[in-house]
mmCIF file of C-alpha atoms in Angstrom:
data_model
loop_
_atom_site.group_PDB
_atom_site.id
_atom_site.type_symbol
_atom_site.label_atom_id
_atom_site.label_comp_id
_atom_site.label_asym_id
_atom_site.label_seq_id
_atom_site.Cartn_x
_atom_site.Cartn_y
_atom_site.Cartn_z
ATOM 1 C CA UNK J 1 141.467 237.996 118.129
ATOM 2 C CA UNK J 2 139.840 239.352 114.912
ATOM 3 C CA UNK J 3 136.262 239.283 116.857
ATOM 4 C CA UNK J 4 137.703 241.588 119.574
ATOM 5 C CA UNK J 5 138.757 243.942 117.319
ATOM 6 C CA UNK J 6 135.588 244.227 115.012
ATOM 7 C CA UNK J 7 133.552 245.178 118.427
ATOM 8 C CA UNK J 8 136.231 248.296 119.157
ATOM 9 C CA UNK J 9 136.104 249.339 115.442
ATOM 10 C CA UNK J 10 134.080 250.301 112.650
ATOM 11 C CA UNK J 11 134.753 249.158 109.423
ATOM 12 C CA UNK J 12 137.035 251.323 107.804
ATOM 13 C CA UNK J 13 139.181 251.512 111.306
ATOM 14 C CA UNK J 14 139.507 248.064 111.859
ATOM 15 C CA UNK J 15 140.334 247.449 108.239
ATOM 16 C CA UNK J 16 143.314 250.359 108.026
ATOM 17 C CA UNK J 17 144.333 248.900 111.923
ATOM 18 C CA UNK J 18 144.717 245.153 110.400
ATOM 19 C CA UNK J 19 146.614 246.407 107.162
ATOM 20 C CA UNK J 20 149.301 247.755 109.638
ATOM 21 C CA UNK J 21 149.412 244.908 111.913
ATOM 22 C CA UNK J 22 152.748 242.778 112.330
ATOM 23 C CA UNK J 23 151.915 239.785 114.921
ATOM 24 C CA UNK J 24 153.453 235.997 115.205
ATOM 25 C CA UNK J 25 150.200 233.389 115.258
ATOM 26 C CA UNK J 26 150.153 230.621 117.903
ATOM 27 C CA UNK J 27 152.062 228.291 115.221
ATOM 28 C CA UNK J 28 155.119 230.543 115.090
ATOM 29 C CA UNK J 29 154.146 231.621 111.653
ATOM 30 C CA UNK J 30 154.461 235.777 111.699
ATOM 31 C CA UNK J 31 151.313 237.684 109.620
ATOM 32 C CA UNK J 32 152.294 240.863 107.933
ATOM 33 C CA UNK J 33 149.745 243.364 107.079
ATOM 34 C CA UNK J 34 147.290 241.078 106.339
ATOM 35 C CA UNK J 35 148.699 239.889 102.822
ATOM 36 C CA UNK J 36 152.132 237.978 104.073
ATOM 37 C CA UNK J 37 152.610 235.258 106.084
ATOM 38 C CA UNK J 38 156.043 233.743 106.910
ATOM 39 C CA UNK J 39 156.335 230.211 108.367
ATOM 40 C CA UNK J 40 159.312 228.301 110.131
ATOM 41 C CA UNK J 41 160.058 225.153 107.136
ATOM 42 C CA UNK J 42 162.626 222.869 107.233
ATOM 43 C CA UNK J 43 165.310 224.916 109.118
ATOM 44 C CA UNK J 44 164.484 228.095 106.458
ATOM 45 C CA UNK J 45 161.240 230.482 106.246
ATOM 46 C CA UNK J 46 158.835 230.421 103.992
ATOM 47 C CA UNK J 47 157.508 233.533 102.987
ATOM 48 C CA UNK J 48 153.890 233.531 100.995
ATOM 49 C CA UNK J 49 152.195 236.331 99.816
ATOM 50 C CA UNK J 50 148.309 235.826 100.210
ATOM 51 C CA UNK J 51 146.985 237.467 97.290
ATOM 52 C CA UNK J 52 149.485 235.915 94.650
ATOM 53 C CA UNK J 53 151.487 232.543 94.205
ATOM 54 C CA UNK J 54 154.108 234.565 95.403
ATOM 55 C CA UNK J 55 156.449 232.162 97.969
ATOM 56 C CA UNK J 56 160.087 232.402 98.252
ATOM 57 C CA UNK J 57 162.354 230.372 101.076
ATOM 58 C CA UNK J 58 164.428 232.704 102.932
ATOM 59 C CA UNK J 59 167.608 231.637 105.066
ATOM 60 C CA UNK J 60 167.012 233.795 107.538
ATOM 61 C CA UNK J 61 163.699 235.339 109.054
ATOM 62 C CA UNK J 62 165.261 238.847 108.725
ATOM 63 C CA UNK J 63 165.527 238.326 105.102
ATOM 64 C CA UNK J 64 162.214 236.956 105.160
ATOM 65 C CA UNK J 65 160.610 239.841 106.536
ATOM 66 C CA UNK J 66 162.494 242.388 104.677
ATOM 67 C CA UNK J 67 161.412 241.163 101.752
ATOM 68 C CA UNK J 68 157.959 241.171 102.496
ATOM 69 C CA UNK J 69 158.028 244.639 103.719
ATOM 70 C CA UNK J 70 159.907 245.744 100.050
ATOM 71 C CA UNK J 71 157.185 243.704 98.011
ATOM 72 C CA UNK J 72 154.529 245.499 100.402
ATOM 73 C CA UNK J 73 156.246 248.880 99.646
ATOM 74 C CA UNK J 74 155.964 247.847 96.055
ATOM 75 C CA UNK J 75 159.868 248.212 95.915
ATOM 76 C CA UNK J 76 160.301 245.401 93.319
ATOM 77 C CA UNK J 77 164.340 246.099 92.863
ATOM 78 C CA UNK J 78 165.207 246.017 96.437
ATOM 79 C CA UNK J 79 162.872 243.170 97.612
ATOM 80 C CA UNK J 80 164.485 240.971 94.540
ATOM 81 C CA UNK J 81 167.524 242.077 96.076
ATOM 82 C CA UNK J 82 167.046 240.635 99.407
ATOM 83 C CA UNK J 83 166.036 237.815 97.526
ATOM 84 C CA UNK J 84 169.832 237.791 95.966
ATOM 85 C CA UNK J 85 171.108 238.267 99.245
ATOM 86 C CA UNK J 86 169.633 235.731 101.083
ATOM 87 C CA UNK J 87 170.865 232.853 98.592
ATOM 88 C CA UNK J 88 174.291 234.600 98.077
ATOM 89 C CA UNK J 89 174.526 234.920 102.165
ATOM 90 C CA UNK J 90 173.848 231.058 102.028
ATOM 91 C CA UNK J 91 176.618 230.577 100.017
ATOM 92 C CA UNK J 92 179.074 232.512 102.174
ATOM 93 C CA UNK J 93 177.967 230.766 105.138
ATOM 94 C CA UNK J 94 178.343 227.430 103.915
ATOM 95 C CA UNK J 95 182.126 228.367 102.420
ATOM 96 C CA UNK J 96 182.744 229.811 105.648
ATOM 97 C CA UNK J 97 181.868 226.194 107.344
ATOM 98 C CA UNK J 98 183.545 224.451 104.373
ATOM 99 C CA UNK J 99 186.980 225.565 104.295
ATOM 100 C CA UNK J 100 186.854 225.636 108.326
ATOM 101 C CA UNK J 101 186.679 221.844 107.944
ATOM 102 C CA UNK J 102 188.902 221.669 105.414
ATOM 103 C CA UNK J 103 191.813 224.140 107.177
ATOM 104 C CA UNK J 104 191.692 222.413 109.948
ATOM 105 C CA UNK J 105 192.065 218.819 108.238
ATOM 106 C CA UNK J 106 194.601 220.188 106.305
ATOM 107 C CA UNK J 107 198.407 218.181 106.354
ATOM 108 C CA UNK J 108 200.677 220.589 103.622
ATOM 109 C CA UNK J 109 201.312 224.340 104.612
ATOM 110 C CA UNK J 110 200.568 225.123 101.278
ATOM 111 C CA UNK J 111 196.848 223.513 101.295
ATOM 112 C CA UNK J 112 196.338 224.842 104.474
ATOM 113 C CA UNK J 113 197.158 228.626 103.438
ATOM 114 C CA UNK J 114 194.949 228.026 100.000
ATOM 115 C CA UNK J 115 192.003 227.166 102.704
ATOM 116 C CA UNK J 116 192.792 229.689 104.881
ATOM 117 C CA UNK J 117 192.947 232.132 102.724
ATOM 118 C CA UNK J 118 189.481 231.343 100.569
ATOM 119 C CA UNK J 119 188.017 230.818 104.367
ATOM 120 C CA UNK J 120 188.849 234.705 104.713
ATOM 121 C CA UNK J 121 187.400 235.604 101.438
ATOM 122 C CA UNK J 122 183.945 234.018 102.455
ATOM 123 C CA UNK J 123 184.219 235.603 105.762
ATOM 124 C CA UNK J 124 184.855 239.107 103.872
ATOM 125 C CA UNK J 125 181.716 238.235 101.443
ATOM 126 C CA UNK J 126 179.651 237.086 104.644
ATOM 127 C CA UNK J 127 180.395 240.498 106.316
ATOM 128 C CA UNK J 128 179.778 242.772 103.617
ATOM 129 C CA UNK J 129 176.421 240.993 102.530
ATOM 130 C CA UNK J 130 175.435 240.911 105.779
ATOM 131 C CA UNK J 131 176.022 245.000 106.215
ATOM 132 C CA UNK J 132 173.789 245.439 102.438
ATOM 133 C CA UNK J 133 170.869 243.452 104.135
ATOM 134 C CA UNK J 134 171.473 245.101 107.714
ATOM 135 C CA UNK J 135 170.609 248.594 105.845
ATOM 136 C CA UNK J 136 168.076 247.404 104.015
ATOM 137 C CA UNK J 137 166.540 246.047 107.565
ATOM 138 C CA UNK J 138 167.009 249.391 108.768
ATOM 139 C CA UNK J 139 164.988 250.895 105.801
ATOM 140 C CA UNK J 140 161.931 248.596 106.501
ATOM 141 C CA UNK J 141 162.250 249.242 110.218
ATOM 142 C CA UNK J 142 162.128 252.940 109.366
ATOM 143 C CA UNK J 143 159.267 252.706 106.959
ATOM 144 C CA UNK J 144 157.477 250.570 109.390
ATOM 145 C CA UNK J 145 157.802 253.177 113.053
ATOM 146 C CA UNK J 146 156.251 255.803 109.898
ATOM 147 C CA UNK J 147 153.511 253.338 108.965
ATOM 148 C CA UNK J 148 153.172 253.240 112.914
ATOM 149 C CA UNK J 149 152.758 256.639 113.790
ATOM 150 C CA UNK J 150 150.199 257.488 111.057
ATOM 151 C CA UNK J 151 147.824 254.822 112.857
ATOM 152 C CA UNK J 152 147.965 257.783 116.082
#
């Protein structure tokens, strides 16, 4: 693919174009502006940043992403916040599968309100970490349609 686009563009073109280029390879791996690369692993997402060491495993490819766009952006703060995000999400998740199993396997009232009731307080975490990383997905997507439209 790389070929093609060296014929169409000079130098300088074709090296601005590929610096703003978001595409998924052939191996379900996804390359983001040429320095990040996140990969499918175990279940998770691995994302690597080609220039550093950098690699963090994400839960989810939307955190993933997002944090590659923040590091990209150079917003250190807000992509280690996705990073706290992601693993705290995690956590709500599996508490919110936990005391499901445990509510529903319950035999006393009163063990089955105490699981019920921390089931609805991992539900409330889930929702409101999941609104904090659905605004900072809606940052990156922002940043990303002006990174777009400068390539016009």
């Amino acid at each position: 693919m790389y070929s093609i686009f060296q014929d169409l563009f000079n130098k300088t073109e074709l090296s601005t174009f590929v610096d703003s280029l978001v595409y998924t390879n052939e191996d379900g791996s996804y390359t983001l502006y040429s320095d990040y690369i996140v990969i499918p692993f175990n279940g998770k997402f691995k994302a690597k940043k080609h220039t550093t060491y950098t690699e963090y495993v994400f839960s989810s490819l939307k955190s993933a992403l997002c944090w590659a766009i923040m590091d990209k952006r150079n917003l250190v703060v807000q992509a280690n916040r996705v990073i706290e995000l992601d693993i705290l999400l995690e956590g709500a998740m599996a508490g919110v599968e936990y005391y499901t199993v445990k509510a529903k396997n319950a035999t006393s009232l009163e063990t089955k309100s105490m699981y019920i009731v921390k089931l609805q307080e991992n539900k409330y975490k889930k929702m409101h970490l999941m609104e904090e990383l659905d605004e900072i997905a809606k940052s990156t997507r922002k940043w990303q349609y002006k990174k777009f439209e400068e390539l016009k």
